[in-house]
Amino acid sequence: MIYKRSSALFSAAQKVIPGGVNSPVRAFKAVGGDPIFVKEAKGAYLYDEDGNRLIDYINSWGPMILGHAHPAVVDAVIDKAKKGTSFGMPTEIETQIAALAVSMVPNIDKIRFVNSGTEACMSAVRLARGYTGKDKIIKFAGCYHGHSDSFLIQAGSGAVTFGSPNSPGVTQGTAQDTLLARYNDIAQVESIINSNKDEIACIIIEPVAGNMGCIPPTKSFLKGLRALCDIHNILLVFDEVMTGFRLAKGGAQELLGVDADIVTFGKVIGGGLPVGAFAAREEIMNHLAPLGPVYQAGTLSGNPLAMAAGLAMLTELNENPNIFKSLADKTEYLHKGIAKALKSHDVTNTINRVGSMISVHFAKDAVVDFDTAANGNNDTFKKFFHGMLDNGIYIAPSAFETWFITDALTYEDLDETIAAVYKVAGDL
Ligand code: HOZ
């Protein structure tokens, strides 16, 4: 494929934007080459600035669960835009989407909208600290909860891809309040809690990890966390930025049958516009200003265009609950096809999948935490990435990311993807 115009646009971008991108994960630094500039997208396909059509497995890193430019979402945004784009005053649609979200997700009575998953997680931790009166938090190596200071400690996603899991600029004082544990290792979490008695406000976790590639929790791990939180008066925060409204109507809480105290959202909840949210039981949420003392705010929070997109998206999902099963079926089909194709060429791999999230780890052993994810062969990943791209398939340009399946993908698209893996596997 030819990427002449993309490369020219990238050169121009680098002169005025650091690294030419507004979020590091978009750069191709981990795989080599220049990032591809998108012209437009529709359904399961991206169309780049050079006129190539690509089957999209990033889907804006998760939000486009119905495919790009879904008519219900686009129409809702256009309609709203004609009536004004921001007021900094309450609007009825905020209550409509809040009521719908609260009805779909277990264990939440109230929800507050913000502008990104980063803001949602940052605010959730402040709320947990304000509610419990404790300072420390536990996070897991390889989990990524956005780029706010408390979370850039052994962070996944772009932070690990670009070699700054502990970013400069995060003060020692902030870092010391974030305690680090291994994903899927309940004994280690228990020992950290015992060494920090009555100091831990919350445990924050991606209930299905998606920022070190996809890593499912073991059956007992999340239940073990719930039990420890109950015993030690710690709040369990599920970062459902990726899993929310994707794995089930009620997200990972519903799919995995474990209750969280605070849940954060991003991606799908905004239908592709900048939306995040955090939610909890009433007694916790009432600690937020203006009702309570924990301050959190935003001029563009609950923005009418963003709320219109989110409401249209959640309405579609709510009215078509079979969609989650259909997405999972497509993902399983893809999993089986890719596994067969890689096996046909004896390529070492481990494929992890939960619902409509899937990752191919080029690792020999089970991938259950950050260390086992990092054991994957990055050279193989690079070749795989570029081979797939040459065959019109766009996956994330890093081994530490998840593929997101969209409802717009047909079984023909999946077959085209699997056929590409057969072609590429011979060169891995
Ligand atoms: N969680 C997303 C990637 N894993 C974030 C995307 C971004 O940082 O741009």
XYZ file of C-alpha atoms and ligand atoms in Angstrom:
437
model
C 0.000 0.000 0.000
C 1.091 3.583 -0.613
C 1.236 6.084 2.229
C 2.787 9.098 0.475
C 0.229 11.654 1.542
C 0.111 10.308 5.121
C 3.881 10.667 5.352
C 3.753 14.241 4.027
C 1.004 15.123 6.507
C 3.058 13.548 9.294
C 6.114 15.661 8.371
C 3.989 18.811 8.519
C 2.426 17.741 11.827
C 5.794 17.120 13.467
C 6.743 20.756 12.975
C 3.894 22.027 15.139
C 2.743 19.088 17.295
C 5.161 17.156 19.558
C 5.902 13.896 17.744
C 3.243 14.860 15.201
C 0.452 13.321 17.295
C -1.917 14.455 20.016
C -1.705 11.143 21.869
C 1.475 9.027 21.819
C -0.282 5.719 21.079
C -1.025 7.036 17.581
C 2.647 7.183 16.657
C 4.283 4.130 15.092
C 7.389 4.398 17.258
C 7.045 0.880 18.648
C 6.595 -0.722 15.219
C 8.537 1.652 12.962
C 7.252 3.789 10.095
C 4.952 6.775 9.920
C 1.426 6.873 11.317
C -1.452 6.712 8.871
C -3.652 9.780 8.568
C -7.367 9.062 8.406
C -9.582 10.902 5.956
C -12.873 9.342 6.912
C -14.425 6.174 8.269
C -17.678 4.314 7.831
C -18.855 1.110 9.495
C -15.939 -1.289 9.919
C -13.617 0.600 7.570
C -11.105 3.419 7.733
C -10.255 5.329 4.549
C -6.837 6.949 4.746
C -5.491 10.061 3.058
C -3.886 7.935 0.302
C -7.175 6.282 -0.616
C -6.490 2.917 1.064
C -9.359 1.060 2.733
C -8.450 -0.617 6.034
C -10.503 -2.956 8.213
C -10.354 -1.246 11.599
C -9.634 -3.183 14.801
C -8.817 -0.128 16.926
C -12.176 1.573 16.561
C -10.928 4.757 18.203
C -9.477 2.558 20.997
C -12.927 1.212 21.828
C -15.780 3.698 21.442
C -17.011 2.713 17.977
C -18.784 -0.457 19.095
C -21.480 0.106 16.422
C -18.960 1.017 13.735
C -17.882 4.415 12.449
C -20.373 7.152 11.607
C -23.369 5.180 12.848
C -26.468 7.042 11.586
C -28.212 7.187 14.995
C -25.171 8.819 16.589
C -24.369 11.158 13.701
C -27.981 12.364 13.367
C -28.236 13.000 17.110
C -25.079 15.136 17.065
C -26.098 17.138 13.983
C -29.516 17.784 15.446
C -28.072 19.021 18.732
C -25.350 21.142 17.113
C -27.989 23.238 15.387
C -29.346 24.249 18.798
C -26.089 25.465 20.348
C -22.913 23.630 21.262
C -22.183 24.569 24.898
C -23.968 26.497 27.612
C -22.226 25.790 30.931
C -25.762 25.367 32.298
C -27.827 22.255 32.974
C -29.692 20.600 30.093
C -32.381 17.917 30.109
C -30.354 15.478 28.028
C -27.809 15.098 30.867
C -30.556 13.624 33.075
C -31.770 11.410 30.227
C -28.387 9.782 29.637
C -27.679 9.596 33.388
C -30.988 7.782 34.001
C -30.316 5.375 31.152
C -26.743 4.619 32.280
C -27.867 4.078 35.888
C -30.594 1.687 34.682
C -28.102 -0.366 32.638
C -25.238 -0.735 35.137
C -25.414 -2.618 38.460
C -24.589 -0.972 41.811
C -24.788 2.655 40.726
C -27.408 5.214 41.768
C -25.800 8.397 40.480
C -23.330 9.257 37.762
C -21.289 12.356 36.962
C -20.120 13.123 33.441
C -16.650 14.411 32.639
C -14.685 14.717 29.378
C -12.363 11.688 29.292
C -11.485 8.391 30.933
C -8.469 10.084 32.517
C -10.706 12.633 34.225
C -13.132 9.913 35.291
C -10.439 7.819 37.012
C -8.712 10.830 38.555
C -12.026 12.040 39.981
C -13.001 8.549 41.191
C -9.805 8.304 43.232
C -10.313 11.775 44.739
C -13.858 10.748 45.674
C -12.600 7.489 47.214
C -10.054 9.418 49.264
C -12.607 12.014 50.338
C -15.148 9.348 51.257
C -12.811 7.084 53.228
C -10.488 9.758 54.641
C -7.479 7.657 53.544
C -4.704 8.590 51.093
C -3.133 5.521 49.501
C -4.375 3.578 46.508
C -3.441 0.211 45.011
C -3.043 -0.089 41.264
C -1.754 -2.968 39.146
C 1.383 -3.027 37.002
C 0.414 -2.726 33.326
C -3.021 -1.273 34.044
C -3.579 2.183 32.579
C -6.119 4.556 34.070
C -5.309 7.609 31.993
C -2.441 10.015 32.291
C -3.081 11.720 35.626
C -0.173 11.716 38.091
C -1.313 9.004 40.519
C -1.625 6.450 37.716
C 1.680 6.886 35.897
C 3.316 4.290 38.086
C 4.148 1.146 36.098
C 1.393 2.184 33.709
C 0.426 0.247 30.603
C -0.666 1.378 27.115
C 1.397 4.214 25.574
C 3.240 4.778 28.856
C 4.903 1.364 28.587
C 5.050 1.352 24.769
C 7.126 4.532 24.868
C 9.235 3.581 27.865
C 7.791 5.892 30.514
C 5.694 3.671 32.771
C 6.855 5.965 35.621
C 6.724 9.353 33.937
C 9.071 12.202 34.813
C 6.960 15.032 36.197
C 5.160 12.834 38.726
C 6.415 13.926 42.146
C 7.824 11.526 44.697
C 5.055 12.621 47.058
C 2.347 11.561 44.634
C 4.089 8.343 43.631
C 4.463 7.190 47.222
C 0.691 7.106 47.671
C 0.271 4.673 44.778
C 1.056 1.108 45.823
C 1.787 -1.319 43.057
C 0.579 -4.922 42.793
C 0.739 -7.732 40.244
C -2.440 -8.410 38.231
C -4.068 -11.721 39.171
C -1.950 -12.057 42.351
C -4.357 -11.851 45.283
C -1.767 -12.933 47.857
C 0.398 -9.939 46.978
C -2.551 -7.548 47.290
C -3.345 -8.977 50.713
C 0.215 -8.534 51.865
C 0.273 -4.888 50.651
C -2.946 -4.199 52.527
C -1.532 -5.763 55.679
C 1.581 -3.594 55.455
C -0.511 -0.425 55.016
C -3.252 -1.001 57.568
C -6.038 1.612 57.516
C -4.216 3.722 54.924
C -5.723 2.482 51.659
C -8.678 4.372 50.200
C -9.242 2.253 47.130
C -8.046 -0.457 44.806
C -8.391 0.608 41.179
C -8.342 -2.050 38.489
C -9.317 -2.714 34.893
C -11.602 -5.710 35.594
C -10.459 -7.067 32.248
C -7.051 -5.569 31.539
C -6.784 -3.988 28.110
C -3.680 -1.852 28.313
C -1.062 -4.604 28.404
C -2.888 -6.333 25.619
C -6.033 -8.108 26.735
C -5.631 -10.029 29.994
C -8.616 -11.652 31.692
C -8.820 -11.794 35.480
C -8.746 -15.271 36.959
C -12.087 -16.391 38.410
C -10.998 -15.973 42.012
C -8.990 -12.765 41.634
C -11.757 -10.157 41.384
C -13.829 -11.994 43.994
C -10.743 -11.998 46.233
C -10.344 -8.238 45.761
C -14.008 -7.697 46.641
C -13.607 -9.730 49.828
C -10.425 -7.891 50.869
C -12.082 -4.517 50.242
C -15.049 -5.509 52.400
C -12.832 -6.686 55.251
C -10.549 -3.642 55.232
C -13.044 -0.871 54.432
C -11.439 -0.138 51.069
C -13.427 0.954 48.006
C -13.136 -1.207 44.905
C -12.935 0.973 41.787
C -13.559 -0.730 38.456
C -12.062 1.205 35.577
C -14.621 0.219 32.953
C -13.399 2.762 30.417
C -12.808 -0.107 27.984
C -15.218 -2.730 29.319
C -18.213 -0.499 30.163
C -21.178 -0.933 27.805
C -18.930 -3.278 25.774
C -18.763 -6.622 27.593
C -22.425 -6.443 28.593
C -25.048 -3.762 29.199
C -23.718 -3.575 32.746
C -20.071 -4.017 31.710
C -17.598 -6.271 33.507
C -19.544 -6.110 36.771
C -22.428 -7.873 35.032
C -20.353 -10.235 32.892
C -18.061 -11.363 35.708
C -20.532 -11.126 38.587
C -18.406 -8.963 40.873
C -19.681 -5.726 42.440
C -17.618 -2.543 42.427
C -18.052 0.486 44.703
C -17.131 3.098 42.105
C -17.168 2.537 38.343
C -15.479 4.724 35.726
C -16.454 5.000 32.084
C -15.128 6.473 28.860
C -15.076 5.432 25.213
C -18.434 3.708 24.412
C -20.402 5.969 26.789
C -19.574 8.951 24.575
C -20.356 7.360 21.231
C -17.043 8.682 19.890
C -17.260 12.152 21.412
C -15.121 13.197 24.393
C -17.036 11.779 27.369
C -16.027 10.075 30.576
C -18.076 9.407 33.691
C -17.821 8.002 37.177
C -20.626 6.487 39.170
C -21.377 4.857 42.521
C -24.000 4.287 45.177
C -25.811 7.424 46.350
C -24.046 7.605 49.729
C -20.667 7.791 47.956
C -21.702 10.143 45.130
C -23.317 12.554 47.582
C -19.831 13.402 48.836
C -19.282 15.345 45.599
C -19.700 19.121 45.355
C -22.172 20.825 45.396
C -23.726 18.290 47.846
C -20.528 17.322 49.627
C -16.968 18.525 50.134
C -15.114 16.612 47.383
C -14.578 19.129 44.574
C -14.837 18.160 40.922
C -15.952 20.331 38.004
C -15.777 21.088 34.263
C -17.044 23.725 31.831
C -17.595 21.163 29.081
C -18.780 18.327 31.341
C -22.173 17.130 30.123
C -21.667 19.012 26.852
C -24.845 18.742 24.757
C -23.174 17.308 21.642
C -21.296 14.731 23.682
C -24.437 13.809 25.630
C -26.423 13.461 22.397
C -23.848 11.065 20.952
C -23.666 9.097 24.198
C -27.418 8.884 24.596
C -27.866 7.675 21.014
C -25.154 5.044 21.529
C -26.474 3.755 24.864
C -30.038 3.706 23.516
C -28.942 1.512 20.595
C -27.154 -0.883 22.956
C -29.989 -0.918 25.475
C -32.574 -1.710 22.842
C -30.502 -4.452 21.244
C -29.054 -6.510 24.110
C -28.292 -9.400 21.693
C -25.499 -7.245 20.354
C -23.134 -8.323 23.146
C -23.571 -12.000 22.288
C -23.211 -11.269 18.594
C -19.970 -9.327 19.240
C -18.617 -12.141 21.409
C -19.482 -14.694 18.702
C -17.615 -12.686 16.073
C -14.637 -12.356 18.385
C -14.587 -16.103 19.046
C -14.737 -16.766 15.286
C -11.797 -14.426 14.740
C -9.883 -16.017 17.621
C -10.291 -19.522 16.192
C -9.358 -18.388 12.684
C -6.239 -16.515 13.778
C -5.136 -19.376 16.045
C -5.457 -21.843 13.141
C -3.583 -19.554 10.766
C -0.691 -18.997 13.189
C -0.562 -22.718 14.000
C -0.287 -23.567 10.317
C 3.096 -21.810 10.369
C 4.101 -22.836 13.911
C 4.082 -19.257 15.188
C 4.333 -19.175 18.986
C 1.389 -17.266 20.404
C -1.164 -16.901 23.152
C -4.500 -15.356 22.281
C -6.504 -13.753 25.087
C -10.162 -12.914 24.606
C -13.042 -11.661 26.715
C -16.291 -10.684 24.991
C -15.353 -8.328 22.157
C -11.804 -7.650 23.362
C -8.991 -9.776 21.970
C -5.173 -9.722 21.764
C -2.571 -11.831 20.037
C 0.446 -12.100 22.341
C 3.511 -13.580 20.659
C 4.406 -15.318 23.900
C 4.856 -18.997 24.669
C 3.288 -19.075 28.121
C -0.076 -17.941 29.428
C -0.272 -14.136 29.596
C -1.736 -13.297 33.000
C 0.039 -10.120 34.133
C 2.411 -7.405 32.949
C 5.567 -9.548 33.184
C 4.120 -12.357 31.089
C 2.777 -9.800 28.582
C 6.224 -8.201 28.359
C 7.718 -11.636 27.546
C 6.044 -11.478 24.139
C 8.309 -11.263 21.117
C 8.164 -7.642 19.964
C 10.046 -8.302 16.714
C 7.393 -10.805 15.728
C 4.710 -8.289 16.675
C 6.292 -5.606 14.478
C 6.387 -7.942 11.468
C 2.820 -9.032 12.172
C 1.617 -5.427 12.445
C 3.189 -4.333 9.156
C 2.170 -7.536 7.358
C -1.443 -7.048 8.417
C -1.324 -3.397 7.386
C 0.010 -4.334 3.956
C -3.028 -6.584 3.653
C -5.479 -3.845 4.614
C -5.946 -4.720 8.285
C -5.346 -2.027 10.901
C -4.519 -3.187 14.437
C -3.035 -1.058 17.220
C 0.640 -0.203 16.602
C 1.743 -1.709 19.920
C 1.729 -5.162 21.480
C 0.425 -3.585 24.687
C -3.018 -2.831 23.302
C -6.271 -4.700 22.718
C -8.206 -5.163 19.488
C -11.810 -3.964 19.721
C -14.476 -5.736 17.684
C -17.299 -3.673 16.236
C -20.813 -4.728 15.316
C -20.196 -3.342 11.827
C -17.696 -6.135 11.057
C -19.212 -8.821 8.850
C -18.098 -12.452 8.755
C -16.615 -11.629 5.317
C -14.461 -8.959 7.003
C -13.378 -11.499 9.603
C -12.537 -14.020 6.868
C -10.511 -11.341 5.064
C -8.640 -10.707 8.318
C -7.967 -14.405 8.894
C -6.791 -14.785 5.274
C -4.343 -11.932 5.929
C -2.993 -13.775 8.986
C -2.383 -16.891 6.840
C -0.377 -14.747 4.401
C 1.579 -12.919 7.088
C 2.242 -15.942 9.346
C 4.648 -17.468 6.837
C 7.029 -14.523 7.294
C 6.937 -14.353 11.085
N -6.624 3.545 26.596
C -6.269 3.953 25.290
C -5.161 3.112 24.739
N -4.919 1.959 25.433
C -5.934 5.387 25.300
C -5.729 5.928 23.935
C -4.780 7.060 23.980
O -3.982 7.166 24.924
O -4.803 7.834 23.036
